[in-house]
Short mmCIF file of C-alpha atoms in Angstrom, two decimals:
data_model
loop_
_atom_site.label_atom_id
_atom_site.label_comp_id
_atom_site.label_asym_id
_atom_site.label_seq_id
_atom_site.Cartn_x
_atom_site.Cartn_y
_atom_site.Cartn_z
CA GLN A 20 40.64 123.71 138.52
CA LEU A 21 44.25 124.15 137.42
CA GLN A 22 44.76 126.47 134.49
CA LEU A 23 47.89 127.36 132.53
CA GLN A 24 48.18 130.34 130.21
CA GLU A 25 51.07 131.12 127.88
CA SER A 26 51.99 134.70 127.06
CA GLY A 27 54.65 136.44 125.02
CA PRO A 28 55.37 137.98 121.63
CA GLY A 29 53.78 136.25 118.68
CA LEU A 30 56.51 137.45 116.34
CA VAL A 31 60.26 137.21 116.89
CA LYS A 32 63.00 138.19 114.48
CA ALA A 33 65.52 135.62 113.37
CA SER A 34 68.70 135.49 115.50
CA GLU A 35 66.89 137.09 118.45
CA THR A 36 65.59 135.56 121.67
CA LEU A 37 62.15 134.05 122.09
CA SER A 38 60.72 134.66 125.57
CA LEU A 39 57.52 133.10 126.88
CA THR A 40 55.83 132.98 130.26
CA CYS A 41 53.32 130.50 131.63
CA THR A 42 51.00 131.75 134.36
CA VAL A 43 49.48 129.06 136.55
CA SER A 44 46.21 129.52 138.42
CA GLY A 45 44.32 127.13 140.66
CA GLY A 46 47.52 125.57 141.96
CA SER A 47 51.02 126.43 143.11
CA ILE A 48 54.19 125.88 141.10
CA SER A 49 55.99 125.77 144.45
CA SER A 50 54.46 122.37 145.14
CA SER A 51 56.97 119.56 145.45
CA SER A 52 54.43 117.25 143.80
CA TYR A 53 54.83 118.38 140.20
CA TYR A 54 57.19 119.38 137.45
CA TRP A 55 56.41 122.07 134.86
CA GLY A 56 57.36 122.00 131.23
CA TRP A 57 57.36 123.46 127.75
CA ILE A 58 56.41 121.56 124.61
CA ARG A 59 56.20 122.93 121.07
CA GLN A 60 54.54 121.96 117.81
CA PRO A 61 55.61 123.40 114.45
CA PRO A 62 52.70 124.02 112.09
CA GLY A 63 51.42 120.72 110.71
CA LYS A 64 54.01 118.73 112.62
CA GLY A 65 54.36 116.72 115.82
CA LEU A 66 55.04 117.57 119.43
CA GLU A 67 58.54 118.19 120.74
CA TRP A 68 59.45 118.32 124.42
CA ILE A 69 61.63 121.35 125.14
CA ALA A 70 62.33 121.59 128.85
CA THR A 71 61.10 120.92 132.39
CA ILE A 72 61.61 122.63 135.75
CA TYR A 73 61.05 121.47 139.31
CA TYR A 74 60.07 123.70 142.25
CA SER A 75 63.63 123.47 143.54
CA GLY A 76 64.82 125.22 140.40
CA SER A 77 66.33 122.13 138.84
CA THR A 78 66.02 122.21 135.08
CA TYR A 79 66.10 119.55 132.39
CA TYR A 80 66.50 120.29 128.70
CA ASN A 81 66.06 118.54 125.38
CA PRO A 82 69.62 117.70 124.33
CA SER A 83 69.00 119.04 120.82
CA LEU A 84 68.01 122.46 122.20
CA LYS A 85 70.07 122.57 125.38
CA SER A 86 72.61 125.10 124.14
CA ARG A 87 69.89 127.65 123.37
CA VAL A 88 67.28 127.07 126.09
CA THR A 89 66.87 128.47 129.58
CA MET A 90 63.91 127.79 131.82
CA SER A 91 63.20 129.64 135.05
CA MET A 92 60.43 130.20 137.55
CA ASP A 93 59.04 133.08 139.62
CA THR A 94 57.17 131.59 142.56
CA SER A 95 55.95 135.00 143.75
CA LYS A 96 53.98 135.36 140.53
CA ASN A 97 53.26 131.63 140.13
CA GLN A 98 54.89 131.73 136.71
CA PHE A 99 57.57 129.88 134.84
CA SER A 100 59.36 131.02 131.72
CA LEU A 101 61.21 129.89 128.64
CA LYS A 102 63.98 131.63 126.74
CA LEU A 103 65.22 130.32 123.42
CA THR A 104 68.14 132.17 121.88
CA SER A 105 69.31 132.57 118.29
CA VAL A 106 65.97 131.59 116.82
CA THR A 107 65.47 130.60 113.20
CA ALA A 108 62.43 129.81 111.08
CA ALA A 109 62.64 126.24 112.38
CA ASP A 110 61.60 127.54 115.80
CA THR A 111 58.25 128.73 114.46
CA ALA A 112 55.71 126.72 116.40
CA VAL A 113 52.84 126.67 118.82
CA TYR A 114 54.40 126.64 122.26
CA TYR A 115 52.56 124.90 125.09
CA CYS A 116 53.22 124.96 128.79
CA ALA A 117 52.14 121.89 130.76
CA ARG A 118 52.26 120.18 134.14
CA ASP A 119 53.92 116.83 134.64
CA ALA A 120 51.67 114.87 136.90
CA ALA A 121 53.89 112.84 139.14
CA ILE A 122 56.92 112.54 141.30
CA PRO A 123 59.37 111.30 140.28
CA TYR A 124 59.23 112.81 136.82
CA SER A 125 56.96 110.65 134.74
CA SER A 126 56.49 112.24 131.31
CA THR A 127 52.78 112.49 132.09
CA PHE A 128 51.50 115.89 131.05
CA ASP A 129 48.03 116.14 132.55
CA TYR A 130 47.30 119.86 132.26
CA TRP A 131 48.15 122.00 129.24
CA GLY A 132 47.86 125.64 128.32
CA GLN A 133 45.96 126.55 125.17
CA GLY A 134 49.21 127.21 123.33
CA THR A 135 50.64 130.32 121.75
CA LEU A 136 51.90 130.63 118.19
CA VAL A 137 55.34 132.14 117.83
CA THR A 138 56.46 133.02 114.33
CA VAL A 139 60.10 133.71 113.56
CA SER A 140 60.47 136.30 110.83
CA SER A 141 63.48 137.04 108.70
CA GLN B 101 67.30 111.50 121.69
CA SER B 102 65.32 110.58 118.57
CA ALA B 103 61.56 110.85 118.23
CA LEU B 104 59.57 107.72 118.88
CA THR B 105 58.22 106.04 115.73
CA GLN B 106 54.50 106.02 115.03
CA PRO B 107 52.59 105.26 111.83
CA ALA B 108 51.56 108.42 110.04
CA SER B 109 47.96 107.33 109.77
CA VAL B 110 45.48 104.64 110.74
CA SER B 111 41.82 104.28 109.97
CA GLY B 112 38.82 102.28 111.06
CA SER B 113 35.07 102.13 110.79
CA PRO B 114 32.71 103.05 113.61
CA GLY B 115 32.46 100.25 116.12
CA GLN B 116 35.75 98.67 115.10
CA SER B 117 38.97 98.58 117.11
CA ILE B 118 42.29 100.06 116.06
CA THR B 119 45.76 99.92 117.54
CA ILE B 120 48.48 102.53 117.21
CA PHE B 121 52.05 101.40 117.83
CA CYS B 122 54.85 103.52 119.21
CA THR B 123 58.37 102.21 118.84
CA GLY B 124 61.30 103.53 120.83
CA THR B 125 64.55 102.13 122.08
CA SER B 126 66.00 100.48 125.14
CA SER B 127 66.86 103.99 126.37
CA ASP B 128 63.29 105.18 126.53
CA VAL B 129 60.22 102.99 125.99
CA GLY B 130 62.12 99.81 126.78
CA SER B 131 63.56 101.10 130.04
CA TYR B 132 60.60 102.75 131.71
CA ASN B 133 56.93 102.01 132.29
CA LEU B 134 56.40 105.73 131.71
CA VAL B 135 54.66 105.93 128.36
CA SER B 136 51.76 108.31 127.93
CA TRP B 137 49.35 108.90 125.08
CA TYR B 138 47.69 112.15 123.98
CA GLN B 139 44.74 112.94 121.76
CA GLN B 140 44.78 116.21 119.84
CA HIS B 141 41.91 117.64 117.85
CA PRO B 142 42.66 120.34 115.27
CA GLY B 143 43.51 123.66 116.86
CA LYS B 144 43.33 122.26 120.37
CA ALA B 145 45.85 121.41 123.05
CA PRO B 146 46.73 117.75 123.53
CA LYS B 147 44.69 115.76 126.05
CA LEU B 148 46.16 113.03 128.23
CA MET B 149 44.48 109.69 127.46
CA ILE B 150 46.83 107.09 128.95
CA TYR B 151 49.69 107.39 131.44
CA GLU B 152 52.27 104.96 132.81
CA VAL B 153 51.64 102.61 129.87
CA SER B 154 48.12 101.50 130.76
CA HIS B 155 46.44 103.83 133.24
CA ARG B 156 43.46 105.95 132.27
CA PRO B 157 42.95 109.37 133.85
CA SER B 158 39.59 110.06 135.38
CA GLY B 159 37.07 110.91 132.71
CA VAL B 160 38.75 109.07 129.84
CA SER B 161 36.59 106.41 128.23
CA TYR B 162 37.27 102.74 129.00
CA ARG B 163 37.44 102.30 125.22
CA PHE B 164 41.02 103.59 125.38
CA SER B 165 43.66 101.16 126.61
CA GLY B 166 47.43 100.95 126.52
CA SER B 167 50.12 98.33 126.77
CA LYS B 168 53.81 97.79 126.18
CA SER B 169 56.10 95.03 125.04
CA GLY B 170 59.82 95.57 124.89
CA ASN B 171 60.59 98.81 123.06
CA THR B 172 57.08 99.17 121.63
CA ALA B 173 54.03 100.65 123.29
CA SER B 174 50.53 100.55 121.89
CA LEU B 175 47.25 102.39 122.20
CA THR B 176 44.04 100.53 121.39
CA ILE B 177 40.74 102.25 120.83
CA SER B 178 37.75 99.94 120.81
CA GLY B 179 34.24 100.72 119.60
CA LEU B 180 35.49 103.53 117.38
CA GLN B 181 33.35 106.64 117.38
CA ALA B 182 33.37 109.66 115.11
CA GLN B 183 34.70 111.89 117.88
CA ASP B 184 37.80 109.68 118.19
CA GLU B 185 39.05 111.10 114.89
CA ALA B 186 42.12 113.09 115.91
CA ASP B 187 45.90 113.00 116.05
CA TYR B 188 47.46 110.74 118.67
CA TYR B 189 50.91 111.09 120.17
CA CYS B 190 52.90 108.80 122.40
CA CYS B 191 55.47 110.11 124.86
CA SER B 192 58.09 108.31 126.89
CA HIS B 193 60.41 109.09 129.71
CA ALA B 194 63.92 109.07 128.29
CA GLY B 195 66.01 109.18 131.45
CA SER B 196 67.39 112.05 133.51
CA SER B 197 63.96 113.68 133.74
CA THR B 198 63.66 114.13 129.98
CA SER B 199 60.86 113.18 127.63
CA VAL B 200 60.52 112.24 123.99
CA PHE B 201 57.40 112.30 121.83
CA GLY B 202 56.38 110.23 118.86
CA GLY B 203 55.80 111.79 115.47
CA GLY B 204 52.04 111.45 115.77
CA THR B 205 49.37 109.33 114.11
CA LYS B 206 46.31 110.67 112.34
CA LEU B 207 43.26 108.53 113.08
CA THR B 208 40.51 108.64 110.49
CA VAL B 209 37.10 107.20 111.33
CA LEU B 210 35.65 106.07 108.02
#
């Protein structure tokens, strides 16, 4: 059974960089059959797609966040990561990692991590 | 890339059917048969309920169905049950391997 687990600091200071890692078990992120992504949800609000990466290293970013976001992967550890720079209170959210189920990219997120709350403090 | 439009809330009585609409544009919903729907209970991760407009993943009840017309997709839940009470989100492919979510709809089972 595929499992995804987010990890990283729960508290980040404003203007600094938010860094999160998603560890995948029960499957390989090196598979050419899937994409891997990050999605966030501010408290009491809706979901927002942040970014997606393919095993080849190709990355795709939400245009509204593109200037601040970097996504990468470490196939040796079966992990992928998110970096969001210059954070503000508006970046406070639960961050989820997820798998996109199909090739080509289909916006079908079939497996999700449990989510991790990141709070930006001033 | 603007969020897809969903009603903030819908409600229905047990046994009834409800439909949640998700309106996008010709750049997302209207251009791709790649709309998915997610159910989210409080404090939980979203769960995929419908993919590629109308397909149900294994294990999802037949009571959930999806469709699309033009720039608007819809999720119908028939035979409402208490455990269907949750937030529902639509998501669409928006070109160039990007995605956009709807604002979410809170379903209340009366």
